Tab-separated table of C-alpha atoms in Angstrom:
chain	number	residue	atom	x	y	z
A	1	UNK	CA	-104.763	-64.641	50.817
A	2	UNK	CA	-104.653	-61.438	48.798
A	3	UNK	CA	-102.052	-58.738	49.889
A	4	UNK	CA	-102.367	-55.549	48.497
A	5	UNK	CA	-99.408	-53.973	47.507
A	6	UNK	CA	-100.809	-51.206	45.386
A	7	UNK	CA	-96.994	-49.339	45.347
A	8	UNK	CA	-94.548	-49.266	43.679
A	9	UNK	CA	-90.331	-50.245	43.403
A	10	UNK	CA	-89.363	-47.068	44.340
A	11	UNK	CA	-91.847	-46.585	47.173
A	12	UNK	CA	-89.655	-45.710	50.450
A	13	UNK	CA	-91.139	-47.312	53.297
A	14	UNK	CA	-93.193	-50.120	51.754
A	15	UNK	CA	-91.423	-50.426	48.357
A	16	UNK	CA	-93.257	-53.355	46.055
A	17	UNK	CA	-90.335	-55.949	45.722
A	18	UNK	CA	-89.806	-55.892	49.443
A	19	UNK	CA	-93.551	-56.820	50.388
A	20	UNK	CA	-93.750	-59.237	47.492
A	21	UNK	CA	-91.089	-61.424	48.810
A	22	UNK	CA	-92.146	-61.074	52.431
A	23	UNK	CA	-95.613	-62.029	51.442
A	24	UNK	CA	-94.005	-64.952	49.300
A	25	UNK	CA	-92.626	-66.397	52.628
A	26	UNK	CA	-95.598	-66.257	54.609
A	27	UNK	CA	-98.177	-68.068	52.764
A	28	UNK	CA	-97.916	-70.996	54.961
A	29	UNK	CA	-99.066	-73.354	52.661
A	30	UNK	CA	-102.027	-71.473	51.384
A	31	UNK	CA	-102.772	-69.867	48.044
A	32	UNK	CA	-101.129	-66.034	47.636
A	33	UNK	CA	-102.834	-63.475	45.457
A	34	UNK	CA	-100.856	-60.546	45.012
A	35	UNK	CA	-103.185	-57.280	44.879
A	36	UNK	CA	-102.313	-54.422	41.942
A	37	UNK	CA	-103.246	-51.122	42.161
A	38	UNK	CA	-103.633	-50.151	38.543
A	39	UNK	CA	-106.175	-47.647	39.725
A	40	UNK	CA	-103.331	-46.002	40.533
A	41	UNK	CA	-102.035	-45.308	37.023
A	42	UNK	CA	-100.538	-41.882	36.217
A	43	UNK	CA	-100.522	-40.681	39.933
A	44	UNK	CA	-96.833	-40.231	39.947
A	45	UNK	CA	-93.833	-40.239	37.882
A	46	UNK	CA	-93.647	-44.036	38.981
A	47	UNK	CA	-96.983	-45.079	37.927
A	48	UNK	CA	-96.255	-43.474	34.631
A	49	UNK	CA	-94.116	-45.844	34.026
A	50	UNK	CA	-95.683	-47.748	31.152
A	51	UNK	CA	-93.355	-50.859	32.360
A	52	UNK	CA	-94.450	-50.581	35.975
A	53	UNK	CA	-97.225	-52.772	35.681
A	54	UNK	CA	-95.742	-55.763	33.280
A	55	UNK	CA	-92.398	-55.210	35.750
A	56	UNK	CA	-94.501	-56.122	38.677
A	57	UNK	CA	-96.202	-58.888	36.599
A	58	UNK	CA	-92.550	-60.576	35.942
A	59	UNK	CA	-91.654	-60.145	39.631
A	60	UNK	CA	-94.306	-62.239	41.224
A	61	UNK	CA	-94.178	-64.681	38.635
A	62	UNK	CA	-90.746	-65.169	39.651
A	63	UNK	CA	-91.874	-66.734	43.404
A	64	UNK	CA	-93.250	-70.571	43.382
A	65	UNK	CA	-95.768	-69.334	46.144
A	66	UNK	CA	-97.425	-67.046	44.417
A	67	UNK	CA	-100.360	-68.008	42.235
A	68	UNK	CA	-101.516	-65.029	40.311
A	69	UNK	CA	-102.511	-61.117	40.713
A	70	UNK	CA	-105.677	-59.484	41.421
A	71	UNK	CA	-106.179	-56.290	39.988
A	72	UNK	CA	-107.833	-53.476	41.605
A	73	UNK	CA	-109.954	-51.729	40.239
A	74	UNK	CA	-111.609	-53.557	37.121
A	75	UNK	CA	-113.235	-50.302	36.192
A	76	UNK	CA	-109.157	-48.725	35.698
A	77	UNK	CA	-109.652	-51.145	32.586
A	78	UNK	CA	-111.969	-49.392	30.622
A	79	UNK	CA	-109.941	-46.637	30.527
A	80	UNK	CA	-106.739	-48.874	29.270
A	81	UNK	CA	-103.969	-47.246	31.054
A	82	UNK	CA	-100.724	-46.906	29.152
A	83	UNK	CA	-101.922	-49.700	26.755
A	84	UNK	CA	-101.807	-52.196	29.661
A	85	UNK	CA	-104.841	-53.889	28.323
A	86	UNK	CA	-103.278	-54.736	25.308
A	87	UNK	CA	-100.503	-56.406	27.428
A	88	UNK	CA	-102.199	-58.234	29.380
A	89	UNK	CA	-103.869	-59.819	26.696
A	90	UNK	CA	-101.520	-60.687	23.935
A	91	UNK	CA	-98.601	-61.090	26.561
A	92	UNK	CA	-99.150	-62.135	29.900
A	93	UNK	CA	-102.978	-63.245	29.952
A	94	UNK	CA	-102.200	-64.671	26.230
A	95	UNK	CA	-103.995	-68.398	27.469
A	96	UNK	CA	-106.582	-69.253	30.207
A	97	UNK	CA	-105.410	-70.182	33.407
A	98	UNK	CA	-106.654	-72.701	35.870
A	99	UNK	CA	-107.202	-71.983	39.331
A	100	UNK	CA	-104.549	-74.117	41.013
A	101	UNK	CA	-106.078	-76.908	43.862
A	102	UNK	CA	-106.522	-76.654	47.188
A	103	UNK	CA	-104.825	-79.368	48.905
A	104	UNK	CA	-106.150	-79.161	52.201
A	105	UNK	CA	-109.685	-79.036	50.440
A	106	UNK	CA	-109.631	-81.992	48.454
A	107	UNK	CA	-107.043	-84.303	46.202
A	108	UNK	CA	-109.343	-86.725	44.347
A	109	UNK	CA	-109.084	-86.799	40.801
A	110	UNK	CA	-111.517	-87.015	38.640
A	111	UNK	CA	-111.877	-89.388	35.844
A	112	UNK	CA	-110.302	-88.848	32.951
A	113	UNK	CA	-113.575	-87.337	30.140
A	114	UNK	CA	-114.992	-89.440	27.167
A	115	UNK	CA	-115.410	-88.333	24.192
A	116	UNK	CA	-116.172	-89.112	19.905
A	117	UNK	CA	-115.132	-87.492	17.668
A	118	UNK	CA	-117.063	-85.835	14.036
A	119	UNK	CA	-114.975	-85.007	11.166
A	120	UNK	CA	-116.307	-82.790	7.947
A	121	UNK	CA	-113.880	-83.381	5.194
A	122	UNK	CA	-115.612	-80.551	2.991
A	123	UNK	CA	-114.681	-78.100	6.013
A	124	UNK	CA	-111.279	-79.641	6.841
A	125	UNK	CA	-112.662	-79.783	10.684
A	126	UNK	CA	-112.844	-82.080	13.388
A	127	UNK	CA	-115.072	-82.011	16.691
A	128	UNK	CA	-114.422	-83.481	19.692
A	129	UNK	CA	-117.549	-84.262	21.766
A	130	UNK	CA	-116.700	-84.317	25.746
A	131	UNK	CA	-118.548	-86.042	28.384
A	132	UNK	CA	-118.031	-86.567	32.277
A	133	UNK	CA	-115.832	-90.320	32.861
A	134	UNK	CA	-117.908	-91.163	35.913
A	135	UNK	CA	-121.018	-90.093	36.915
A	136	UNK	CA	-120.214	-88.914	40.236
A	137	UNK	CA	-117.466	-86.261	38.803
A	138	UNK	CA	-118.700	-83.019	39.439
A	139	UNK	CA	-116.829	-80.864	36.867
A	140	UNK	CA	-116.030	-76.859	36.419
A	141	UNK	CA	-115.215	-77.927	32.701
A	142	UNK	CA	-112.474	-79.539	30.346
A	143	UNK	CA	-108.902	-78.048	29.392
A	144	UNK	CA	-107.487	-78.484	26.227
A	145	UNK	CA	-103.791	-78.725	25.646
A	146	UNK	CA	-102.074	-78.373	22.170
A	147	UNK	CA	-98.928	-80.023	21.611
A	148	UNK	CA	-96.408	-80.375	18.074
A	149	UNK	CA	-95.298	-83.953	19.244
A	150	UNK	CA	-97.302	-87.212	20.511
A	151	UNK	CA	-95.584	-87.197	24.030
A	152	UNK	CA	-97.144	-84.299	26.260
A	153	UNK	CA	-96.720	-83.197	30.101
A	154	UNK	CA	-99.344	-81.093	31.106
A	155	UNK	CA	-97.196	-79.043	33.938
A	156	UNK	CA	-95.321	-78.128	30.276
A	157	UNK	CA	-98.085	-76.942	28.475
A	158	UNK	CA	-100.514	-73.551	28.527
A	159	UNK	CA	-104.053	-74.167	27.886
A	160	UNK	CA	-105.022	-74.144	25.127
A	161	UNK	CA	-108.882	-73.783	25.571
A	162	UNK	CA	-111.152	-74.019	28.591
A	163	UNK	CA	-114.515	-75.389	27.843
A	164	UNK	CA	-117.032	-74.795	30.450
A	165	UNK	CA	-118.742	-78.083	31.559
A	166	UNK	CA	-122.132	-78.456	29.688
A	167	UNK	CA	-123.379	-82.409	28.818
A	168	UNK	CA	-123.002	-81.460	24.802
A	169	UNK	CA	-119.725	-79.912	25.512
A	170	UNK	CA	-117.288	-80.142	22.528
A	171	UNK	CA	-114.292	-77.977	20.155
A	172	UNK	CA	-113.406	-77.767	16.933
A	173	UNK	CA	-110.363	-78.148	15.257
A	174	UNK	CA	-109.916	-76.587	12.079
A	175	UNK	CA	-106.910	-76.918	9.810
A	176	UNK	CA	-105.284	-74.024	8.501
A	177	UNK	CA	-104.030	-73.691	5.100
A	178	UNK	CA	-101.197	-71.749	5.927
A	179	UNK	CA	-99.621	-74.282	8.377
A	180	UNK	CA	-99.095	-76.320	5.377
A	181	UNK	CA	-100.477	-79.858	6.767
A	182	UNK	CA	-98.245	-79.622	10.406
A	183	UNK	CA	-99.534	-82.144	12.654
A	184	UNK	CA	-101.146	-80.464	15.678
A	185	UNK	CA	-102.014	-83.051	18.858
A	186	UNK	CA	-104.686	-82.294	21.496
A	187	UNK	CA	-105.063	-83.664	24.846
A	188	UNK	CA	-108.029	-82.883	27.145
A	189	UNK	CA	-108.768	-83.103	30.986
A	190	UNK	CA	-111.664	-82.802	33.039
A	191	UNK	CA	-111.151	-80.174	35.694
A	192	UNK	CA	-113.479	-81.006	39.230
A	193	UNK	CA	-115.212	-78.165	40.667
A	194	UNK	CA	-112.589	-78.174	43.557
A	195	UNK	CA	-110.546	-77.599	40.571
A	196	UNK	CA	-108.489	-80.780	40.432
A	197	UNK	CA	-107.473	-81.703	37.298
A	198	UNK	CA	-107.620	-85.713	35.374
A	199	UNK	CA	-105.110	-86.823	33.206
A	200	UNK	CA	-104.519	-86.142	30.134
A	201	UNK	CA	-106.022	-88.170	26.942
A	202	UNK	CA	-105.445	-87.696	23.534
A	203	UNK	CA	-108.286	-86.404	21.108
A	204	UNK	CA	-107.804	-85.406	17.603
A	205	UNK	CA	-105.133	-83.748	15.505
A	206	UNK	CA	-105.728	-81.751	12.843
A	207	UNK	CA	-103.597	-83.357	9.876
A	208	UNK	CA	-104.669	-83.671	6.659
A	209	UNK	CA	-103.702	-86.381	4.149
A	210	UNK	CA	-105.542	-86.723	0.841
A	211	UNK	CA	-108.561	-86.038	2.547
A	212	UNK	CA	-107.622	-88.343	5.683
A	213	UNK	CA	-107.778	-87.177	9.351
A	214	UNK	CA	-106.324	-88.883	12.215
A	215	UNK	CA	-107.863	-89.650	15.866
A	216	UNK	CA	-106.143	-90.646	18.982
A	217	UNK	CA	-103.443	-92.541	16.709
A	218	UNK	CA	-106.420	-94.023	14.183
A	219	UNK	CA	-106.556	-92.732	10.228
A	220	UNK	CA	-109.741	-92.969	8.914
A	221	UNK	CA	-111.772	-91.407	5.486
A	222	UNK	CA	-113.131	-88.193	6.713
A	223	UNK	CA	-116.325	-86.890	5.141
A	224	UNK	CA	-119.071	-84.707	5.862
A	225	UNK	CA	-120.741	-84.945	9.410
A	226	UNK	CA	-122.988	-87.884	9.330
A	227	UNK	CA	-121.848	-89.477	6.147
A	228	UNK	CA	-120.641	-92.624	5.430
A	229	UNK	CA	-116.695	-93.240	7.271
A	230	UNK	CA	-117.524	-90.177	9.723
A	231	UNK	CA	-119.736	-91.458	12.146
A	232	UNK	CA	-118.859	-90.774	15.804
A	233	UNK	CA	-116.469	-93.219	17.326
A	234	UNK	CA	-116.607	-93.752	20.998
A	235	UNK	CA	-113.074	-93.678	22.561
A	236	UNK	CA	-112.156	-95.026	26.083
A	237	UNK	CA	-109.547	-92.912	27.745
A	238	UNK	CA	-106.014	-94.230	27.935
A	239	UNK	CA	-105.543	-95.412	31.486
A	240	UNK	CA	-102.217	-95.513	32.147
């Protein structure tokens, strides 16, 4: 569902916090999509307000039921409103998001991707080649999570990356000189069309030492793409 509540706090009969937890309480099990008006930008000292909008942001991201805004209209965008645009992206639409499952429309998991890997020691890059784990998983694409330590939960992690589902689908990692060497570990699901999500397993990590890479928990020589010690190395996922 998809209230609109294009007002505001201070609005007296149908002020925004009011509706928003009303509407939080009767979702009845089903998806909520709160409705902005940011059309409505500069209509009143309210919606002048350059915190209005990232206010009403924090609100509904405070209430479990609700899974995300839609903004009305997408055209009140080109004209970036109080800066919101610039909010929006570097703040609160910093990652992608996944659209959360539908229960009551299906539960099956897929299987968890497969994948090789490619490094290029000249570039100080790795790539990750993805594939479907069974061939009856219809897929929307793979999500890839970045995490500083081996052990990762996805429910703790943003996205890092979505990857739209294509049968040559892959990322590269690159490392960057300025993180001095820090040990970066990626993790990668398949996401179903229905939007259920496999679990996690680990890729590649984007370490250098002396010219070695590391895979999954493997060190090997890396080299150019194709050379000798680089060849792709087909993975099973972890299955636990």
């Amino acid at each position: 569902m998809a209230p609109q509540i294009y007002f505001e706090f201070t609005q007296p009969h149908v002020p925004y916090g009011v509706l928003l937890e009303w509407w939080s309480q009767h979702s009845y099990g089903r998806q909520c999509y709160i409705g902005l008006g940011i059309y409505k930008a500069g209509v009143n000292p309210a919606w002048r307000d350059k915190t209005l909008l990232p206010r009403q942001i924090q609100a509904l991201r405070g209430y479990p039921e609700v899974q995300g805004a839609i903004y009305f209209s997408s055209k009140s965008f080109e004209k970036n409103p109080y800066g919101w645009n610039d909010s929006l992206q570097n703040n609160y639409y910093k990652y992608p998001a996944l659209i959360p499952p539908m229960s009551w429309i299906d539960t099956t998991r897929p299987h968890e991707p497969l994948f090789h890997t490619e490094y290029n020691k000249k570039e100080f890059s790795g790539t990750a080649w993805l594939s479907r784990g069974g061939q009856q998983d219809s897929l929307r694409g793979f999500a890839v999570y970045r995490s500083d330590s081996a052990g990762m939960a996805v429910d703790s992690l943003p996205v890092f990356e979505f990857i739209p589902y294509d049968p040559v689908a892959g990322f590269t990692v690159r490392n960057p000189v300025e993180e001095n060497g820090k040990v970066h570990y990626y993790y990668v699901t398949a996401v179903s069309r229905n939007n259920m999500e496999s679990r996690p397993v680990p890729v590649l990590f984007s370490n250098f030492d002396g010219g070695r890479m590391t895979d999954a928990g493997r060190t090997r020589d890396a080299g150019p793409a194709g050379a000798a010690g680089s060849r792709p190395k087909a993975l099973l996922p972890k299955t636990n």
